[in-house]
C-alpha positions as MATLAB code, in Angstrom:
seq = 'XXXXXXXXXXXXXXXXXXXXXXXXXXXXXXXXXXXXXXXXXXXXXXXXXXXXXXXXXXXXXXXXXXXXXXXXXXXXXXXXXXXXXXXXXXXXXXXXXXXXXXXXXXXXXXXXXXXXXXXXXXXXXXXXXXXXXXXXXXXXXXXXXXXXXXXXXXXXXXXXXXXXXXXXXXXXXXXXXXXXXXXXXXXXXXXXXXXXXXXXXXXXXXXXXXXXXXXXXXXXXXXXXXXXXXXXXXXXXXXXXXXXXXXXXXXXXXXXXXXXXXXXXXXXXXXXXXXXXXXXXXXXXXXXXXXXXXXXXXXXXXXXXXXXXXXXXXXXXXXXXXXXXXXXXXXXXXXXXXXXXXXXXXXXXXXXXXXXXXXXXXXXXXXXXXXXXX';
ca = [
      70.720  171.145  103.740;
      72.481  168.896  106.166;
      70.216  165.648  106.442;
      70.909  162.037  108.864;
      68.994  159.240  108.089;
      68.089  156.593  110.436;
      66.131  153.469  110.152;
      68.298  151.489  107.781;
      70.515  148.463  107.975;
      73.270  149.469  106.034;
      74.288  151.395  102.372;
      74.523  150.170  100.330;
      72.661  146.944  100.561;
      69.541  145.202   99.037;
      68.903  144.030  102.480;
      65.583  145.218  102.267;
      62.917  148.073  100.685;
      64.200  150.544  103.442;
      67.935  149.991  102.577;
      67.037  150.504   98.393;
      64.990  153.305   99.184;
      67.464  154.946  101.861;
      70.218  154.650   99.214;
      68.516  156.021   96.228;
      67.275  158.692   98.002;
      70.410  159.715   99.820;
      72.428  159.253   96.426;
      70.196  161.724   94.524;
      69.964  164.259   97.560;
      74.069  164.031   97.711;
      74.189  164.776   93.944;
      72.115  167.580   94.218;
      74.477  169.525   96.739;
      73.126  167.905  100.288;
      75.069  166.837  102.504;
      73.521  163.231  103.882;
      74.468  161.296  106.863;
      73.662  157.236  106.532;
      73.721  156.091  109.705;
      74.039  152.245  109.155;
      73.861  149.822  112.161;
      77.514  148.011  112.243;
      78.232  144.697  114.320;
      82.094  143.556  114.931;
      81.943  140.249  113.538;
      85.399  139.366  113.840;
      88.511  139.235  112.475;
      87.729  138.319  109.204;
      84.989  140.605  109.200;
      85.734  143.515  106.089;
      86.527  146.845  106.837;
      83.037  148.827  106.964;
      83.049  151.684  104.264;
      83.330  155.326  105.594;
      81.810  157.330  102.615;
      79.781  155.841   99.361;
      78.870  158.440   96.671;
      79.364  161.218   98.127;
      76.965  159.836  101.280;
      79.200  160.133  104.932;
      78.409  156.430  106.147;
      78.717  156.995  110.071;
      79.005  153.649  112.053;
      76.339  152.811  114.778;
      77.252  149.676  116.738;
      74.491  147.149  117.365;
      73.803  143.214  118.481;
      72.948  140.592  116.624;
      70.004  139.866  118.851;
      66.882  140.645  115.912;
      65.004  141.819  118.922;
      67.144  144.304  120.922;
      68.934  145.275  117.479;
      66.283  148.350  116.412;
      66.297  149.707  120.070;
      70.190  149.859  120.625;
      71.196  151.094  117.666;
      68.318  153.785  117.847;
      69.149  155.379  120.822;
      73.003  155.514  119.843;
      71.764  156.816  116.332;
      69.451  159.520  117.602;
      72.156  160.406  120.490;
      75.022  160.823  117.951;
      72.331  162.819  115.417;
      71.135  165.592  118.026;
      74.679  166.889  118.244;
      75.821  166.618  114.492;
      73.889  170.292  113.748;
      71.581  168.833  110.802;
      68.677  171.002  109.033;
      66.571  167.349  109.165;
      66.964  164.022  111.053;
      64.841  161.643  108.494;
      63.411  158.468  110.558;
      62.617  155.355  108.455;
      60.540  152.306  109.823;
      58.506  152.313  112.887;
      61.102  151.161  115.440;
      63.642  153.764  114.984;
      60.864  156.220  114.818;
      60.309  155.120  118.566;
      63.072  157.824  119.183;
      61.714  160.585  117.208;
      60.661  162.194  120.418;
      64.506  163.417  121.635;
      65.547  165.364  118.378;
      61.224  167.098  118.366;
      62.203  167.977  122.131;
      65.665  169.811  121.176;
      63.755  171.915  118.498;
      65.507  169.377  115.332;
      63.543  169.237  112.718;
      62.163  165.340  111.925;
      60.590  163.999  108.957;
      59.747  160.461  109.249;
      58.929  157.416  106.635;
      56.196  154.626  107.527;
      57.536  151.925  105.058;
      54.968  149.439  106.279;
      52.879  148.387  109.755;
      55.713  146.676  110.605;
      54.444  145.594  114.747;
      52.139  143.230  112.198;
      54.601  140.825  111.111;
      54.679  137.509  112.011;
      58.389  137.341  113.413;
      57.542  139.935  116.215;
      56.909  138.707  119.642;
      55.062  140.542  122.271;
      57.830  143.223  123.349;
      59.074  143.563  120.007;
      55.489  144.374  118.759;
      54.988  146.788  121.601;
      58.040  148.373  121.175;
      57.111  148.490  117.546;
      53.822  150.362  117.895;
      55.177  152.813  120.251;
      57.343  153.528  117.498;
      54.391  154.219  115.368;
      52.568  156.071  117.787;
      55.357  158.496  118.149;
      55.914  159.077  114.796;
      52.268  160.268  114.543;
      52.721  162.732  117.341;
      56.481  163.593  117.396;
      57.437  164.174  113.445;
      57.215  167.360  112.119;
      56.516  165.825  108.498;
      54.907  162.278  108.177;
      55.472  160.284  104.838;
      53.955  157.064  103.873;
      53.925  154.745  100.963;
      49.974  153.682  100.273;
      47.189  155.121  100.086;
      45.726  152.492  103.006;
      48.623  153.522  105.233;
      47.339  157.421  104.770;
      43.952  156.282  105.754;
      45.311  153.944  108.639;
      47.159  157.091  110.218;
      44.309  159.128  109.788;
      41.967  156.559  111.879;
      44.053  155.667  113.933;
      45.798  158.799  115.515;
      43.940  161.662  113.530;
      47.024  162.370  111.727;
      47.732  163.594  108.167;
      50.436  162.226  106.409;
      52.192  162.648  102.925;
      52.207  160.023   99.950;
      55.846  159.725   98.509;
      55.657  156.217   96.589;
      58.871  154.827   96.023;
      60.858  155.004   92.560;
      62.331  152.431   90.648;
      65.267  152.614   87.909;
      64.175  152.170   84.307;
      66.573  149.859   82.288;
      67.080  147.836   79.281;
      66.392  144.012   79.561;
      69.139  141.973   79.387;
      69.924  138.696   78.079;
      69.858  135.439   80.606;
      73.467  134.814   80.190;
      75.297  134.451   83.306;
      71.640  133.105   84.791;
      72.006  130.791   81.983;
      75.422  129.533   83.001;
      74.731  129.198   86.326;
      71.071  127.798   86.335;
      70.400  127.056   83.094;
      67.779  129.599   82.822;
      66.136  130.464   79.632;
      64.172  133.326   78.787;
      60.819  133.128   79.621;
      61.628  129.587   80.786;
      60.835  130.253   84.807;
      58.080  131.543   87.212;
      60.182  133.837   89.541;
      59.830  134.681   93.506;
      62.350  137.361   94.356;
      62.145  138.880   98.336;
      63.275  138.216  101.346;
      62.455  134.654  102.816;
      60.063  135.229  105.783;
      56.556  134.320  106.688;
      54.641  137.515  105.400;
      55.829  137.491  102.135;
      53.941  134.310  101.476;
      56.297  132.024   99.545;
      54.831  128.699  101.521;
      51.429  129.702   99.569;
      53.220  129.453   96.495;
      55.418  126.474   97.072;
      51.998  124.529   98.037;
      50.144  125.846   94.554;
      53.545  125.266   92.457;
      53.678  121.405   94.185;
      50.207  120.620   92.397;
      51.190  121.956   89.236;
      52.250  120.048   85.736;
      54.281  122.548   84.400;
      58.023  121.883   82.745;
      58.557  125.678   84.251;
      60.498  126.248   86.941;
      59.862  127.802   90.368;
      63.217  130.038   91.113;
      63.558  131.413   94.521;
      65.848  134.030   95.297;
      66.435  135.469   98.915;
      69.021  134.927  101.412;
      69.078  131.081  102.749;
      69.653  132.384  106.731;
      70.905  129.526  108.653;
      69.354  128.444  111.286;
      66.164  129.744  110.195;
      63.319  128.126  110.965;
      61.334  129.276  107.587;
      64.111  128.673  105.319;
      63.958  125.091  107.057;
      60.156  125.299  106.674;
      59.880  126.167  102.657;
      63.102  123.835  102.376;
      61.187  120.959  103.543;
      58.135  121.927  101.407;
      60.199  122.139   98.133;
      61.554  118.235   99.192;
      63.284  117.243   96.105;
      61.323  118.432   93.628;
      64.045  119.026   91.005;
      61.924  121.969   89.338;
      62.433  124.353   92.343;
      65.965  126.289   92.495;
      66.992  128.243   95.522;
      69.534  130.619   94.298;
      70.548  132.673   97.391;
      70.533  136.514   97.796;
      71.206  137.684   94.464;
      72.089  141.109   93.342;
      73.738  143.618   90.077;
      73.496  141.432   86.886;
      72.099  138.264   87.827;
      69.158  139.809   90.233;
      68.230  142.051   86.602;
      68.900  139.020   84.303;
      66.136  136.992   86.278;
      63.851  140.047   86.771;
      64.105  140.677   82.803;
      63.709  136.940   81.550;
      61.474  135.833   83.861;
      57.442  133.859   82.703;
      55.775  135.633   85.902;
      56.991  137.214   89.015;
      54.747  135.836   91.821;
      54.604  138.257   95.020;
      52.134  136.231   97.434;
      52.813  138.440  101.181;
      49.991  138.963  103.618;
      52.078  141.988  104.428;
      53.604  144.390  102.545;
      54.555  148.139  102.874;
      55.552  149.073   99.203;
      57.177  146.551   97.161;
      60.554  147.587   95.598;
      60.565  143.998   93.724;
      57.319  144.128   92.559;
      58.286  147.560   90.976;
      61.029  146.201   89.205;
      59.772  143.785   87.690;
      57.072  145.607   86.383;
      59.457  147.747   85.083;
      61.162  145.183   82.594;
      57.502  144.552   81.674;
      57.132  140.903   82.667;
      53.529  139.695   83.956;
      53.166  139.545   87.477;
      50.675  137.912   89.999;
      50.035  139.270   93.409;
      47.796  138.818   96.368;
      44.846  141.204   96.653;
      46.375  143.134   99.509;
      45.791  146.597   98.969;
      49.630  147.748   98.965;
      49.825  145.134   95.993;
      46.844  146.079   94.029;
      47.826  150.134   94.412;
      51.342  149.667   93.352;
      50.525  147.586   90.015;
      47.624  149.793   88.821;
      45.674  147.210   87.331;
      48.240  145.691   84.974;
      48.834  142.798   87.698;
      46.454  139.553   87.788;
      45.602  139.309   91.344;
      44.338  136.430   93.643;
      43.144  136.407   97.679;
      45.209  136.346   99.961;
      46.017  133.597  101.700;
      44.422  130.958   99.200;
      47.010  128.404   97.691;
      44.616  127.115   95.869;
      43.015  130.698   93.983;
      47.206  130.993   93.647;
      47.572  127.894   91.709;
      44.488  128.235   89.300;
      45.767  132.354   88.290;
      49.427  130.662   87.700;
      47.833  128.013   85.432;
      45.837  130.545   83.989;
      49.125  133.074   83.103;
      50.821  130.006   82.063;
      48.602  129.097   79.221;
      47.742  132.305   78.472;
      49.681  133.895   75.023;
      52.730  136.302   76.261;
      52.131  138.636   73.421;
      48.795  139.767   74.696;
      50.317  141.322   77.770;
      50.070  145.080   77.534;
      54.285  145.070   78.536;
      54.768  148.886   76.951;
      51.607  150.120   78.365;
      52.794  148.274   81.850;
      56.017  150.070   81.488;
      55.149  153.560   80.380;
      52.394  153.332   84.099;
      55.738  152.566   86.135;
      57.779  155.284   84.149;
      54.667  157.918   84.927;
      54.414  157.393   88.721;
      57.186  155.762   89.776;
      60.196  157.944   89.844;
      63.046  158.366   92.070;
      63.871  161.907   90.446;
      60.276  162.813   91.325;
      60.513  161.524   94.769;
      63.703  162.912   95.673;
      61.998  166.757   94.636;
      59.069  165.762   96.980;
      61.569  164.960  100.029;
      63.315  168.397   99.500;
      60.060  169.808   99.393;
      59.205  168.629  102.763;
      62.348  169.055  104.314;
      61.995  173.033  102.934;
      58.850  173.245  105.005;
      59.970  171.270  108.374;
      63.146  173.242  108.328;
      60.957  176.573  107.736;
      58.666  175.445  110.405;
      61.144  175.431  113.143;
      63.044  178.846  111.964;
      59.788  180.890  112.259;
];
């Protein structure tokens, strides 16, 4: 089949979930004889700016140009996307995220067969203002009436689509790559990491992924661990500036900046706990990879977060610094060895694969593309 997917920023990239999942997917797919179209949003930044790939594994990476501006960015490069997509003769145009979905209407109209991805509520986040958030729920509401094939990541979001609009959608959980754990060298050149040595918060640095709650528990804390952060340090940003300020000089607390390949798996591997405190979440590629080297992990109780760690996660409520401090103490005094890490790993080898979810997406796109023949 001849597939275009739209809703990503670029691949490849760890920008983001959507970006990981996008490329996995769209790798696999290519491998197995598809032919996938990656349409990644692409700003001129000048000069020095480095020449933007045109294929990556096998994946055709067509260019869709965009503005900076966080708020008109989803719309513009939709409607290019989806206007460059209804001519290019594919078997499936694959939405992901609710604001590209928004266009999911123009390719249903021309008798193209869509499929598209909920990755989240996104029109909840904090970061949204009022157009943004309407623009982002008439993205959802379209996918619910326009897509030929609805897929979501939780068992909530099923539920929420169901209530919501009356529609029936299809559970594909994400995948995650199973790999050995390495030792903290180069983290241990750079940071002076040890194994074991650090409490770890690994995501991007916004509001709904909660890092404030655990700066605020971590503050109170006598502990000789240390609090790692890794995420992108945006300038200009007014909740880097905000956790910035929190962590003062508090010479425990590292920022290492957006981290990725060997370091990003050295930390996930060697890590005391990985701490995932959103409000928000869709389904958390992070959270699944660190589950995946087997390293304990504490979570708020938001359903997307309890679902995805089947049990072997300690949770706490969301929201509450202070229920966040007193399960950290608790994991930190706590003996490693009585953490269940094989049976924590064999769960995430069971559900979570990419091989699995990849036969699932073919499945659908069979059926869409079947659909719109008869």
């Amino acid at each position: 089949m001849k597939i275009a997917m739209i809703g990503h920023k670029r691949v490849p990239s760890r920008e983001g979930g959507i970006e990981i999942a996008v490329e996995e997917l769209s790798v696999r797919l290519t491998a197995l004889g598809h032919q996938v179209d990656c349409y990644n949003r692409w700003q001129d930044f000048g000069a020095g700016a480095m020449r933007p790939r045109r294929e990556y594994k096998g994946i055709r990476l067509i260019r869709i140009p965009t503005l900076a501006n966080p708020s008109l960015n989803a719309f513009i490069y939709s409607v290019l996307a989806v206007l460059r997509a209804v001519i290019g003769r594919y078997d499936v145009i694959h939405f992901h995220a609710e604001g590209p979905c928004a266009m999911t209407f123009l390719p249903r109209w021309l008798g193209i067969p869509v499929v598209s991805t909920i990755h989240g509520l996104d029109w909840q986040r904090a970061k949204w203002g009022r157009f943004a958030t309407r623009y982002l729920l008439w993205g959802e509401g379209n996918a619910a009436r326009y897509s030929d094939a609805l897929i979501v990541l939780s068992n909530g979001n099923q539920q929420y689509f169901r209530h919501t609009y009356g529609r029936e959608t299809i559970y594909i959980p994400n995948g995650v790559n199973l790999k050995p754990c390495p030792e903290p060298e180069e983290i241990g050149r750079r940071w002076n990491l040890e194994s074991n040595g650090y409490i770890l918060f690994l995501s991007r640095l916004v509001p709904e992924k909660g890092l404030h709650y655990l700066i605020s528990a971590y503050k109170k804390m006598d502990t000789d661990k240390r609090l790692v952060i890794a995420g992108e340090l945006t300038k200009n940003n007014e909740y880097v500036k905000l956790i910035r300020g929190m962590a003062g000089d508090d010479p425990r607390i590292l920022f290492t900046d957006f981290v990725q390949g060997q370091v990003l798996e050295e930390l996930m591997a060697n890590c005391c706990v990985y701490v995932l405190p959103s409000d928000i979440e869709g389904m958390s590629i992070s959270l699944l990879e660190a589950m995946s080297y087997g390293v304990r992990c504490l979570v708020s109780d938001i359903e997307e977060n309890v679902d995805v760690s089947g049990g072997f996660a300690m949770s706490f409520p969301k929201g509450n610094a202070a229920m966040l401090q007193s399960c950290l103490e608790r994991m930190l005094g706590e003996d490693v060895s009585l953490h269940d890490r094989e049976g924590q790993i064999a769960f995430v080898r069971e559900k979570y694969s990419w091989d699995h979810a990849v036969d699932e997406h073919i499945r659908v796109y069979g059926q869409v593309k079947r659909k719109k023949t008869k």
